JSON list of C-alpha atoms in Angstrom, two decimals:
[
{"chain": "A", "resi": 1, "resn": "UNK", "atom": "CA", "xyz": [-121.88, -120.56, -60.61]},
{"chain": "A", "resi": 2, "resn": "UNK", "atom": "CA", "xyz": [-121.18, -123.73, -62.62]},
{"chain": "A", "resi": 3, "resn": "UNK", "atom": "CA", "xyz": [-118.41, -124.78, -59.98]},
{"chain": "A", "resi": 4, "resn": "UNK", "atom": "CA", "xyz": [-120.32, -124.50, -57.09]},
{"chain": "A", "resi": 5, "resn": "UNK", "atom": "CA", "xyz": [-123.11, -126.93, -58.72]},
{"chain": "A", "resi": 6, "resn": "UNK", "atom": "CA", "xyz": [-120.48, -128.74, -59.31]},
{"chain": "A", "resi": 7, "resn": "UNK", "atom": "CA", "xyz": [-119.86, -129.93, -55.64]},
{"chain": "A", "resi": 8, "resn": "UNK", "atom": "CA", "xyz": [-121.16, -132.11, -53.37]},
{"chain": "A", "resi": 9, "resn": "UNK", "atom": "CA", "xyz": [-123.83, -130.70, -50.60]},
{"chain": "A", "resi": 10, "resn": "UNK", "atom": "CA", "xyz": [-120.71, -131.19, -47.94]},
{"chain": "A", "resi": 11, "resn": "UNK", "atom": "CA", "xyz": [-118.41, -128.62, -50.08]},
{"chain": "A", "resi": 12, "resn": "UNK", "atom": "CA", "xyz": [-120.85, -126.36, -51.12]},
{"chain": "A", "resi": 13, "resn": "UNK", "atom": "CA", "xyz": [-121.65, -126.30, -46.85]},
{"chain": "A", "resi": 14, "resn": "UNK", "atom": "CA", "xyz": [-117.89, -125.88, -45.91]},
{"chain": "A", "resi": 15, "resn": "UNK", "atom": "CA", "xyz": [-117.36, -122.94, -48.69]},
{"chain": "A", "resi": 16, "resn": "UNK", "atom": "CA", "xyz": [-121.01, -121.30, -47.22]},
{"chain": "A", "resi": 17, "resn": "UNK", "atom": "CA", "xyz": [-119.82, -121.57, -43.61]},
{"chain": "A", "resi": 18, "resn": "UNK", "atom": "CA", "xyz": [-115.84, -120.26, -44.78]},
{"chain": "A", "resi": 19, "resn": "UNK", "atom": "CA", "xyz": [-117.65, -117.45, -46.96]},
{"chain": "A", "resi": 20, "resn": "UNK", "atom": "CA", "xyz": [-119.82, -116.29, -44.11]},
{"chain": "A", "resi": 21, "resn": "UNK", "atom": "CA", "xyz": [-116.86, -116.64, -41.43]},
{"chain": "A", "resi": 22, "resn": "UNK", "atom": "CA", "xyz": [-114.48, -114.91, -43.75]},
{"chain": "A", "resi": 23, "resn": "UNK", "atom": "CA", "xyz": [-117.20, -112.08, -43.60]},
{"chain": "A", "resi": 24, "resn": "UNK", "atom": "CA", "xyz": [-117.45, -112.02, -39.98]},
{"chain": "A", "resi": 25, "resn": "UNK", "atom": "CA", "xyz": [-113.87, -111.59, -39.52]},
{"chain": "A", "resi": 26, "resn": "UNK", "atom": "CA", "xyz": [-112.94, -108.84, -41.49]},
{"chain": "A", "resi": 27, "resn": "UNK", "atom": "CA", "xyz": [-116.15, -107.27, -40.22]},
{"chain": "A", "resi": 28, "resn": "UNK", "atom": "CA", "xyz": [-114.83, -107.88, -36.16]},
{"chain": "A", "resi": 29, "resn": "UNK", "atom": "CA", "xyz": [-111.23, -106.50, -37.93]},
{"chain": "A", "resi": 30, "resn": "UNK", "atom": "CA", "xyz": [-113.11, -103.29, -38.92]},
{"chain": "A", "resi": 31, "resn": "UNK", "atom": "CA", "xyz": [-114.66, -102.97, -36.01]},
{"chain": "A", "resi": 32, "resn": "UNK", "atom": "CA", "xyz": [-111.39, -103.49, -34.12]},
{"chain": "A", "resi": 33, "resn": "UNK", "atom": "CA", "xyz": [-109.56, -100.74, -36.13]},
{"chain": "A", "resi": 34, "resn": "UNK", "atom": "CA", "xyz": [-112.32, -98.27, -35.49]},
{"chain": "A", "resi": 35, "resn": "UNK", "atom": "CA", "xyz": [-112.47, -99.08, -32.08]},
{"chain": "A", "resi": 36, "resn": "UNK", "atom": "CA", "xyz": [-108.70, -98.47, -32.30]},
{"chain": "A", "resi": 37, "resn": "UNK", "atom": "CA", "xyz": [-108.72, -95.51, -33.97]},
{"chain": "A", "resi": 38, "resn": "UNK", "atom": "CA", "xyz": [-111.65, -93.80, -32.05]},
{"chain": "A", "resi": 39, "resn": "UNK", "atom": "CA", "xyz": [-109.61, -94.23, -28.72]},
{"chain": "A", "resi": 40, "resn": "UNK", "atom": "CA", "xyz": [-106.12, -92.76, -29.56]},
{"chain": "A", "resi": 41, "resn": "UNK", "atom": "CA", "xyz": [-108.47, -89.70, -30.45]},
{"chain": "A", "resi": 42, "resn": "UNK", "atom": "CA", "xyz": [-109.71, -90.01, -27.75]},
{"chain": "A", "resi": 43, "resn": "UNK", "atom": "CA", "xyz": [-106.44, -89.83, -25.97]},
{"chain": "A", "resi": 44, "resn": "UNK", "atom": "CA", "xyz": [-105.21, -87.42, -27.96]},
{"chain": "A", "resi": 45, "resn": "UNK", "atom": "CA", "xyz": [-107.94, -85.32, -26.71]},
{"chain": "A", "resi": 46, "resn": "UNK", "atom": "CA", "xyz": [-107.99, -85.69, -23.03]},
{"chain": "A", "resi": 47, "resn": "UNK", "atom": "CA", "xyz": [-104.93, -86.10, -22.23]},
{"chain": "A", "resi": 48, "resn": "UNK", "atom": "CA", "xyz": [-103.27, -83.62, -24.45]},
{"chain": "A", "resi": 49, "resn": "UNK", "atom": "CA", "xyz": [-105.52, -80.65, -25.33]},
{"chain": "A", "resi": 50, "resn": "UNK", "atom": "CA", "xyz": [-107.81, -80.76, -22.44]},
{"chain": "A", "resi": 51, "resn": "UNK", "atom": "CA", "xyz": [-104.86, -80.91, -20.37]},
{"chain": "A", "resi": 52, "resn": "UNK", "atom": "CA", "xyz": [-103.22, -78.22, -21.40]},
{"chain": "A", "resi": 53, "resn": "UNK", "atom": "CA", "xyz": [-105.92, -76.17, -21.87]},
{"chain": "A", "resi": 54, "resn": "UNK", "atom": "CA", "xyz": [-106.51, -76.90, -17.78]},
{"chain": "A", "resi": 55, "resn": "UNK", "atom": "CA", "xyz": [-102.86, -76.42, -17.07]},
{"chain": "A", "resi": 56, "resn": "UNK", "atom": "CA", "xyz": [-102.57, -72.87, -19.25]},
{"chain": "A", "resi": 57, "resn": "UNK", "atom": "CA", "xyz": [-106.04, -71.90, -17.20]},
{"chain": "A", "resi": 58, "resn": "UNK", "atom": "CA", "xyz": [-104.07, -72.97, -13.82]},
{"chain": "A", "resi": 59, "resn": "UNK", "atom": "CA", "xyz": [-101.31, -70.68, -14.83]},
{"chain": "A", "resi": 60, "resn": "UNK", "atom": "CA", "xyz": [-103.64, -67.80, -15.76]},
{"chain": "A", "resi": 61, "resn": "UNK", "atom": "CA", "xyz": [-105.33, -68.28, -13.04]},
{"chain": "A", "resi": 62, "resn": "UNK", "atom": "CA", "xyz": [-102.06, -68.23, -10.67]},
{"chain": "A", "resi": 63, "resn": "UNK", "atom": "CA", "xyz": [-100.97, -64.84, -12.76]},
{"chain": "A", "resi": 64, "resn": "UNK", "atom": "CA", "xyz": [-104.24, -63.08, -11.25]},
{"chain": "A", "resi": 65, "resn": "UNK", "atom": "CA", "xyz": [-103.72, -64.20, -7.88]},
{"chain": "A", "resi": 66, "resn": "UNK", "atom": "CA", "xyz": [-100.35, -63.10, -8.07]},
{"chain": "A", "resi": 67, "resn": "UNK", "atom": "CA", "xyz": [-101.81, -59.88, -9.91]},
{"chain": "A", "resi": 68, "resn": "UNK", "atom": "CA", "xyz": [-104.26, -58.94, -7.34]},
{"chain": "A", "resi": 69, "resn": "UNK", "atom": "CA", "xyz": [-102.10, -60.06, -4.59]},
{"chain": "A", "resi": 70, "resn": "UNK", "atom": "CA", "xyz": [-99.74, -57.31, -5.51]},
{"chain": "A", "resi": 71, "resn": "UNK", "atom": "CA", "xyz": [-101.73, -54.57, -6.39]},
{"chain": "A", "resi": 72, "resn": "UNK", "atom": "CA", "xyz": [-103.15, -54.95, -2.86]},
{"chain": "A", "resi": 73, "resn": "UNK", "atom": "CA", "xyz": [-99.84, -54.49, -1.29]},
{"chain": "A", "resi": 74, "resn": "UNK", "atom": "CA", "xyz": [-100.08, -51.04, -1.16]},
{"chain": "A", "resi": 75, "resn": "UNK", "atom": "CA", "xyz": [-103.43, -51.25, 0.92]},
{"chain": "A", "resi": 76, "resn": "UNK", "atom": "CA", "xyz": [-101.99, -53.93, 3.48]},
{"chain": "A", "resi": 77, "resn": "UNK", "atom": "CA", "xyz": [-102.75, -52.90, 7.22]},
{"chain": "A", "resi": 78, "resn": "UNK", "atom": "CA", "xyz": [-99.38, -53.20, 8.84]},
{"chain": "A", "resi": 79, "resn": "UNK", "atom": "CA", "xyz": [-95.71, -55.05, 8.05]},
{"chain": "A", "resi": 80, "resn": "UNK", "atom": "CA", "xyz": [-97.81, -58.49, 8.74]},
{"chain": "A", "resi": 81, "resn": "UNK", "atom": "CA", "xyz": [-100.40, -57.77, 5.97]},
{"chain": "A", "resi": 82, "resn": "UNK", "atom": "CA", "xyz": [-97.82, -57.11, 3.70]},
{"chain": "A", "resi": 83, "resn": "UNK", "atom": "CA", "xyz": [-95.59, -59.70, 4.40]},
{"chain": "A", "resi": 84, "resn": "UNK", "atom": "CA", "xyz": [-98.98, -62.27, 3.78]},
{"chain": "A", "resi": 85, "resn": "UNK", "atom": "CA", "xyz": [-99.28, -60.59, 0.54]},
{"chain": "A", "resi": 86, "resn": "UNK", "atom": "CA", "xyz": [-95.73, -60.92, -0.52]},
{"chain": "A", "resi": 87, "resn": "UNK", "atom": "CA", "xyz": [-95.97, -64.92, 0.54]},
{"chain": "A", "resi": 88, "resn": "UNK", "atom": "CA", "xyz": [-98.90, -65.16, -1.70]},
{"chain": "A", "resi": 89, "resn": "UNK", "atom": "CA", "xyz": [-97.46, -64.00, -4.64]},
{"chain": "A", "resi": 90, "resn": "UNK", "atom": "CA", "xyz": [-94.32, -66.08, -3.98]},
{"chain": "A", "resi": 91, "resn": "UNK", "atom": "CA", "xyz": [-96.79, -69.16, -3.52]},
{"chain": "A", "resi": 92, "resn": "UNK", "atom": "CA", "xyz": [-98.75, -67.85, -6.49]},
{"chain": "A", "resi": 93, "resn": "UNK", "atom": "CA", "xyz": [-95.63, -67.49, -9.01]},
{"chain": "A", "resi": 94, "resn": "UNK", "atom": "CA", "xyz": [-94.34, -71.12, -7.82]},
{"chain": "A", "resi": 95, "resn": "UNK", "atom": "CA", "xyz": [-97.68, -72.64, -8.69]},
{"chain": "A", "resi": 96, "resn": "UNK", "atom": "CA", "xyz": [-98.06, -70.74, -12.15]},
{"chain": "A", "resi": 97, "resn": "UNK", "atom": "CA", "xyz": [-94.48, -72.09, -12.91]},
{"chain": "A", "resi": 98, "resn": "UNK", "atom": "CA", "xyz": [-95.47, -75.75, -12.13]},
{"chain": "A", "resi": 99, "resn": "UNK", "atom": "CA", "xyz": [-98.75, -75.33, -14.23]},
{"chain": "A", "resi": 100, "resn": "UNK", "atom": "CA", "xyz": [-96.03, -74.01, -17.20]},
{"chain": "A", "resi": 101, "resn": "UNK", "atom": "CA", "xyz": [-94.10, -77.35, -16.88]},
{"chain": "A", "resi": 102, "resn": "UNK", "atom": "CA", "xyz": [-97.47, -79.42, -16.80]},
{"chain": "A", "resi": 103, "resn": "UNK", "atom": "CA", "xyz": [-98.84, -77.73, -20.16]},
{"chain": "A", "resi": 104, "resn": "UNK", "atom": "CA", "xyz": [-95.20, -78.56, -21.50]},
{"chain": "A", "resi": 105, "resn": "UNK", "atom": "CA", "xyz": [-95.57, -81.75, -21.28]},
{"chain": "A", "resi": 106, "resn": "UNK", "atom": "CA", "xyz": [-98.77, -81.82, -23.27]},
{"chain": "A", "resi": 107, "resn": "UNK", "atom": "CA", "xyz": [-96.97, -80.28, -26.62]},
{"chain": "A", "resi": 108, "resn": "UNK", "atom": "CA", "xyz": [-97.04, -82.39, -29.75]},
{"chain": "A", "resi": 109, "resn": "UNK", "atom": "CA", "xyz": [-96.76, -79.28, -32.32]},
{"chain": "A", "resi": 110, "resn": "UNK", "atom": "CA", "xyz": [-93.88, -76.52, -33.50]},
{"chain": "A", "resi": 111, "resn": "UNK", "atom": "CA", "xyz": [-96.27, -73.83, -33.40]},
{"chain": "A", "resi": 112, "resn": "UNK", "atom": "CA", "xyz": [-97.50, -74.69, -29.33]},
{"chain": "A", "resi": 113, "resn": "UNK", "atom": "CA", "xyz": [-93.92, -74.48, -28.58]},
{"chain": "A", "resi": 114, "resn": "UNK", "atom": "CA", "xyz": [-93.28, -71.55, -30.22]},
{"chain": "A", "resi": 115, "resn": "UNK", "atom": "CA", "xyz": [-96.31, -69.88, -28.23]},
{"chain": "A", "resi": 116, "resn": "UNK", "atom": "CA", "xyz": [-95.71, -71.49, -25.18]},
{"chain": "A", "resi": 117, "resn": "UNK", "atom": "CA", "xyz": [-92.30, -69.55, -25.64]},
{"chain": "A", "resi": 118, "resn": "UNK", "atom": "CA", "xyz": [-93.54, -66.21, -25.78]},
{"chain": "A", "resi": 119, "resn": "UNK", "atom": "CA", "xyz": [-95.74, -66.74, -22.97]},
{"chain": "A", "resi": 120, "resn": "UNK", "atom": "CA", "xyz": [-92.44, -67.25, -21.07]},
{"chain": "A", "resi": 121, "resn": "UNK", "atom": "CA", "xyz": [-90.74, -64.44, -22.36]},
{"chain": "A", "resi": 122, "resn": "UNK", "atom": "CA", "xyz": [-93.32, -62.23, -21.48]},
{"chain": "A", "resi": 123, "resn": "UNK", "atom": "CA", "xyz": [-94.30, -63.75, -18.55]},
{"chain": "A", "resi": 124, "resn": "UNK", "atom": "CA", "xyz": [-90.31, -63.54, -17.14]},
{"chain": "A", "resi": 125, "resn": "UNK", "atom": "CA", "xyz": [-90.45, -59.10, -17.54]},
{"chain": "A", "resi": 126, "resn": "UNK", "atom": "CA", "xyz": [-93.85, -59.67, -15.88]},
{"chain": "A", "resi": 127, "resn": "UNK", "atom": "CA", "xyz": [-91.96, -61.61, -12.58]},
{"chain": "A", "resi": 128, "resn": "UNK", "atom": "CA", "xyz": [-89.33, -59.17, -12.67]},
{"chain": "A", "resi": 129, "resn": "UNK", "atom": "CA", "xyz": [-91.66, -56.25, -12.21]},
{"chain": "A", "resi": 130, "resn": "UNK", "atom": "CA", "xyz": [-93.65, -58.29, -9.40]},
{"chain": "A", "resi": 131, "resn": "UNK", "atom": "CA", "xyz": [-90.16, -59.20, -7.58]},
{"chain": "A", "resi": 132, "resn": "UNK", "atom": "CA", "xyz": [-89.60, -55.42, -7.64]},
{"chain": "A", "resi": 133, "resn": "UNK", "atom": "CA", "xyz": [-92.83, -54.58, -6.13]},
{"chain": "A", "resi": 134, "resn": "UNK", "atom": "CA", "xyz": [-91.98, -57.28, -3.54]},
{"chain": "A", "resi": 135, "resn": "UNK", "atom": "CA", "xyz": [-88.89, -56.22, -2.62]},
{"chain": "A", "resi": 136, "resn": "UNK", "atom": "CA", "xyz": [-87.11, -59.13, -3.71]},
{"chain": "A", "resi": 137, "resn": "UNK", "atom": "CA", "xyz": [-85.19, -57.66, -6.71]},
{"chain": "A", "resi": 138, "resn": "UNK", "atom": "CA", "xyz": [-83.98, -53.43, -6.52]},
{"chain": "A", "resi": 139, "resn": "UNK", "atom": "CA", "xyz": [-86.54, -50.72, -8.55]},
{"chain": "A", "resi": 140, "resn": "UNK", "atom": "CA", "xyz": [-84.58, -48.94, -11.47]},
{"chain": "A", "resi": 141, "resn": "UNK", "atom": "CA", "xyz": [-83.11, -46.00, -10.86]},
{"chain": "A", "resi": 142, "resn": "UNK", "atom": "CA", "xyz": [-85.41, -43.11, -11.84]},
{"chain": "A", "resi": 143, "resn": "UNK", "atom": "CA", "xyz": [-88.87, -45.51, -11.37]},
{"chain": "A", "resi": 144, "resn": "UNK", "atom": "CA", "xyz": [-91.31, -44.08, -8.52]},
{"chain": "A", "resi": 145, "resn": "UNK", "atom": "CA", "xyz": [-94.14, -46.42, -7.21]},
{"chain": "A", "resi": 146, "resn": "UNK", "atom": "CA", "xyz": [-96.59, -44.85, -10.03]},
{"chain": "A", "resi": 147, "resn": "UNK", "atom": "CA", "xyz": [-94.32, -46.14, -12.85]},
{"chain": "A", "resi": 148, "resn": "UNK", "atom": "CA", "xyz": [-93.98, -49.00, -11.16]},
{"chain": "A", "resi": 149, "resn": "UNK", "atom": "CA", "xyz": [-96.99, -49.60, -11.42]},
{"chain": "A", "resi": 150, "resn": "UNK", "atom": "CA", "xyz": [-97.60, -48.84, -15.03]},
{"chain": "A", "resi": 151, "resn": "UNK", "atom": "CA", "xyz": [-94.85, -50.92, -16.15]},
{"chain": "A", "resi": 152, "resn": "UNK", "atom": "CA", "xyz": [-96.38, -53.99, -14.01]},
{"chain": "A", "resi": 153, "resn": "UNK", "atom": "CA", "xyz": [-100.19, -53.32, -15.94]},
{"chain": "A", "resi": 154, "resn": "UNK", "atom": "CA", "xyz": [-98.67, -53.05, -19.01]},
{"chain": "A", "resi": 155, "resn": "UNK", "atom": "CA", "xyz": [-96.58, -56.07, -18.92]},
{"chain": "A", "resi": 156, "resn": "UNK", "atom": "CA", "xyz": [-99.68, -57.95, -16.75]},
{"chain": "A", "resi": 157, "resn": "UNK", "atom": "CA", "xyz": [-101.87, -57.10, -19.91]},
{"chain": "A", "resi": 158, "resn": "UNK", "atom": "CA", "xyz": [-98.95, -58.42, -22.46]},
{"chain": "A", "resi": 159, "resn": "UNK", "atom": "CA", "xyz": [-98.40, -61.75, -20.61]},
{"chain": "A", "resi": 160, "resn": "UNK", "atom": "CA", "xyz": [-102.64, -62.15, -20.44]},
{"chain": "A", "resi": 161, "resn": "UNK", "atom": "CA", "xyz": [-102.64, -61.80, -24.36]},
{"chain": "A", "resi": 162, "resn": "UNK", "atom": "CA", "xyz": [-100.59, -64.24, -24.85]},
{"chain": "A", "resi": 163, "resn": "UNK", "atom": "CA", "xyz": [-101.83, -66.67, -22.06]},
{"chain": "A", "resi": 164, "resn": "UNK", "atom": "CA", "xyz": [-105.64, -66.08, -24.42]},
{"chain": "A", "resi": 165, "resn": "UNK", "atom": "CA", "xyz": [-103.49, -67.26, -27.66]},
{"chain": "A", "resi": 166, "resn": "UNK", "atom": "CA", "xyz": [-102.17, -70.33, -26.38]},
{"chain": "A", "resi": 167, "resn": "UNK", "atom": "CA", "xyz": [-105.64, -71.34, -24.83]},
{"chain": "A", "resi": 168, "resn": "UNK", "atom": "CA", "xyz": [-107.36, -70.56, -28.24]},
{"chain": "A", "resi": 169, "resn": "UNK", "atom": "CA", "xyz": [-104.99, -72.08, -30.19]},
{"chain": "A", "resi": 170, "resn": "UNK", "atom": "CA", "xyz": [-105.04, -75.50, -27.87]},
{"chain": "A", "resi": 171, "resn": "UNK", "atom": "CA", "xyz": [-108.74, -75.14, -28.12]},
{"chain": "A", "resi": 172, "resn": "UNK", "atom": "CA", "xyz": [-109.12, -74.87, -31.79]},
{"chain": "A", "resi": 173, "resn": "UNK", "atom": "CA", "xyz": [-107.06, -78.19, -31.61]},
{"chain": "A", "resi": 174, "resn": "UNK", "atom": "CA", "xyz": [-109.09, -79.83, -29.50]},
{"chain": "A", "resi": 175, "resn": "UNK", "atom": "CA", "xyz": [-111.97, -78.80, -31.75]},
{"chain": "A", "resi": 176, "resn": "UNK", "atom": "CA", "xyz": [-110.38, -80.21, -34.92]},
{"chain": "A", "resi": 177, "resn": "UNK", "atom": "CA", "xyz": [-109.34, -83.33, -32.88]},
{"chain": "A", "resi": 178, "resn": "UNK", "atom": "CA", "xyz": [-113.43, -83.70, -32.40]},
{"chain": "A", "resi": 179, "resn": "UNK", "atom": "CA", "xyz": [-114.17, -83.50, -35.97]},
{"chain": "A", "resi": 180, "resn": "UNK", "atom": "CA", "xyz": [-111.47, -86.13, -36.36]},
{"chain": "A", "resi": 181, "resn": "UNK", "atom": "CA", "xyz": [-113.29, -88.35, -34.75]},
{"chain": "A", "resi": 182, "resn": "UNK", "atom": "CA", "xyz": [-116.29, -87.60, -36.20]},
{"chain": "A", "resi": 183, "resn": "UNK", "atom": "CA", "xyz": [-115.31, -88.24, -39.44]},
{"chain": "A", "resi": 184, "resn": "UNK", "atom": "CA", "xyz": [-113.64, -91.49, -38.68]},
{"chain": "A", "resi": 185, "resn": "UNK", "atom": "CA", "xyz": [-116.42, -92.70, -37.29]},
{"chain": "A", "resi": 186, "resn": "UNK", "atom": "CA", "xyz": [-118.95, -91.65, -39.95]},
{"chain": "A", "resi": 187, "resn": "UNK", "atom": "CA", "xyz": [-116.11, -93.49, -42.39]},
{"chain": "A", "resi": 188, "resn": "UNK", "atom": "CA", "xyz": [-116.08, -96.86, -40.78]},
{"chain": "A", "resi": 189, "resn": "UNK", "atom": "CA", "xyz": [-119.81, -96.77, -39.89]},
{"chain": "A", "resi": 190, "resn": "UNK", "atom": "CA", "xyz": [-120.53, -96.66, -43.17]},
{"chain": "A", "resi": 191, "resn": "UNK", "atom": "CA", "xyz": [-117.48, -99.42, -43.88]},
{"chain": "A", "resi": 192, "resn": "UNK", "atom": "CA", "xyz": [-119.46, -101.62, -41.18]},
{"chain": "A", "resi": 193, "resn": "UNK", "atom": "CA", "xyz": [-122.48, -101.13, -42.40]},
{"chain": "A", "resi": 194, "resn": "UNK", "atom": "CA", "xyz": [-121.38, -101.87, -46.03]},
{"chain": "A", "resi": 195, "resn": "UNK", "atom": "CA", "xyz": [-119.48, -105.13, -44.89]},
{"chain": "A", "resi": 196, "resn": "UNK", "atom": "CA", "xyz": [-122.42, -106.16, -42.82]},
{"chain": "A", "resi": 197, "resn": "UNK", "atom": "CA", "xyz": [-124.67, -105.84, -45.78]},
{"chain": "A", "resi": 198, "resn": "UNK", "atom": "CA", "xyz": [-122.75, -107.75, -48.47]},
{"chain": "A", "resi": 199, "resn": "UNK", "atom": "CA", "xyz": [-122.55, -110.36, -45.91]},
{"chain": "A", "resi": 200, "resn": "UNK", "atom": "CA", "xyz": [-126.12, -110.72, -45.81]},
{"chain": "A", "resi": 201, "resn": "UNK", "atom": "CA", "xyz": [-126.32, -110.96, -49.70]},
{"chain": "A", "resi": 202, "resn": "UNK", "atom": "CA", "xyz": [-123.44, -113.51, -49.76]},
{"chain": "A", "resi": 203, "resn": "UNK", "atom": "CA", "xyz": [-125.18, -115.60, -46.78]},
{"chain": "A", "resi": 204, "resn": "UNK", "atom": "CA", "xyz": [-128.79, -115.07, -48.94]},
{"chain": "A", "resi": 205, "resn": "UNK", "atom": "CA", "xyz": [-127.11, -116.25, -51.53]},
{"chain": "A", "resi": 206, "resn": "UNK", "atom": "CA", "xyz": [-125.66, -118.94, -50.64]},
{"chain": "A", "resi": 207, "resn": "UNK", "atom": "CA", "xyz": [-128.49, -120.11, -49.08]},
{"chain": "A", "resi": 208, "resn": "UNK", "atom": "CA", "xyz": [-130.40, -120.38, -52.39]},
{"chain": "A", "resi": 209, "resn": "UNK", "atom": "CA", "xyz": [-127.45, -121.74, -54.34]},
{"chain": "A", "resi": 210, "resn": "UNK", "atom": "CA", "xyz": [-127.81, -125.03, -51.74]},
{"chain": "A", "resi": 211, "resn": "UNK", "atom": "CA", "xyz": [-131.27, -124.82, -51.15]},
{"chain": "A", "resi": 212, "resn": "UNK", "atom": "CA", "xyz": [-131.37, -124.90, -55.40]},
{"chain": "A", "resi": 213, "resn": "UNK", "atom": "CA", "xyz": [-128.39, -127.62, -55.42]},
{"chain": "A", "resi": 214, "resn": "UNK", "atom": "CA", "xyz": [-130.56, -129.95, -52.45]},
{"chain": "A", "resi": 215, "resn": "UNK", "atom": "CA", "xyz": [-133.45, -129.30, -54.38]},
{"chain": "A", "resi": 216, "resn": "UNK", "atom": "CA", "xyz": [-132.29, -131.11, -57.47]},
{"chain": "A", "resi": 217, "resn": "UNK", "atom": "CA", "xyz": [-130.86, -134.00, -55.58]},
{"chain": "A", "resi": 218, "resn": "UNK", "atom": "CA", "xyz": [-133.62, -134.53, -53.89]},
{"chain": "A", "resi": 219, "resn": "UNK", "atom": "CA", "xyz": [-136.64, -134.00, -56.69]},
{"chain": "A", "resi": 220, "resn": "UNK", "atom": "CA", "xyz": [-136.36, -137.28, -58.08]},
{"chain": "A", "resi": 221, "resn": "UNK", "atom": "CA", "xyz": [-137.61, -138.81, -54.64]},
{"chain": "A", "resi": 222, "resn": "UNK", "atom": "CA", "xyz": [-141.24, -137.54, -54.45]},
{"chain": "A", "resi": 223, "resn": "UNK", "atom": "CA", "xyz": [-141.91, -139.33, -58.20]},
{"chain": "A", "resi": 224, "resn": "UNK", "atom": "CA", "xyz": [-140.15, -142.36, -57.55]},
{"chain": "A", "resi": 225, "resn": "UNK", "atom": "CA", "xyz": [-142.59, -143.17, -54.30]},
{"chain": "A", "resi": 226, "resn": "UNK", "atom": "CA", "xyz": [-145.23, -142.45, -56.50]},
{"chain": "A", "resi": 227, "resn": "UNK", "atom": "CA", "xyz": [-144.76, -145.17, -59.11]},
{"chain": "A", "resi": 228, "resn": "UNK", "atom": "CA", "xyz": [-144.18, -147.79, -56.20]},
{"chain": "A", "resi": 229, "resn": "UNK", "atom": "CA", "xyz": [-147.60, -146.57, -54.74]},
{"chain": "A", "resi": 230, "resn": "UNK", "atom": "CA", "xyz": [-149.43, -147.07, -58.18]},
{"chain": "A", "resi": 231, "resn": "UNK", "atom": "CA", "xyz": [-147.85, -150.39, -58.77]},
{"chain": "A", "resi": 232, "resn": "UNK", "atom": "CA", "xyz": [-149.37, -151.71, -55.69]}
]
């Protein structure tokens, strides 16, 4: 440390105060990026996989109404029962298809897509089978009300499965985008807490160099008064 003895007190105070600055700022730049980082996961989460986990659950959800809606037509009262049951399901299937085009919106991956696909496959010979039992499209020839109804469970079930795929697989997303952002913060705390400390061992030492530098200066002072005071 040779060069640093080698300056007056005012440099050796300007290079303390840049050192210790210098420290501070990339320590507020750390901090900065984490808090960066830690809130696009945090976007990332709610307003992609939480939403379309909610907006896959809306469309399941809208698939049972619809579901129980028509497996209650065949119970309904009079023509005005029926006719409430068959607005339902219209009102039903509308609102599952708006949920579809919400969770859309939330893809970022291949491999969503690809599921969200096959939900719609499925989920289109599950409408046609409902629009049957509605009236709105004719039964196949050959098809009484009991296969009717088989075909509509079976393809109900199908279009469930692979409503329960895309949930878990948006799930397990969310749950890796967690751990994410656990990690990352771990990382920089302990890039914080790292910069924090070797800015305390620069400031300490520092401090001593001057203190040592002042110190030697200064230590001629003390004996010099004394040899005045003994000459008088």
């Amino acid at each position: 440390m040779k060069w640093f003895e080698r300056m007056t007190v005012l440099q050796s105070l300007l290079v303390s105060f840049a050192a210790v600055i210098g420290f501070c700022v990339v320590v507020g730049g750390a901090g900065l990026m984490t808090l960066s980082s830690m809130h696009d996961l945090t976007v990332e989460i709610g307003s992609r996989h939480m939403d379309g986990l909610y907006w896959m659950e809306e469309a399941n959800r809208n698939k049972i109404d619809a579901d129980l809606a028509a497996a209650n037509l065949g119970y309904a009262a009079n023509e005005a029962g029926r006719q409430r049951l068959d607005a339902n399901i219209v009102e039903s299937l509308k609102n599952m298809h708006d949920a579809y085009d919400r969770y859309r919106a939330t893809l970022s991956t291949s491999k969503g897509q690809t599921l969200l696909d096959e939900v719609l496959r499925k989920s289109a010979v599950w409408e046609e089978i409902v629009h049957q039992q509605i009236g709105q499209e004719p039964i196949p020839a050959g098809v009484d009300n009991n296969e009717l109804v088989r075909r509509a469970i079976a393809s109900s079930e199908a279009l469930r499965d692979s409503i329960v795929q895309v949930i878990d697989y948006r799930r397990q997303q969310a749950s890796d985008a967690q751990a994410e952002a656990a990690a990352s913060y771990r990382h920089m705390r302990i890039v914080l807490s790292s910069l924090v400390l070797a800015a305390l061992v620069v400031g300490m030492l520092l401090a001593w160099l001057i203190a040592r530098r002042l110190g030697r200066q200064l230590g001629g002072e003390p004996g010099y008064a004394a040899q005045i005071a003994n000459r008088i």
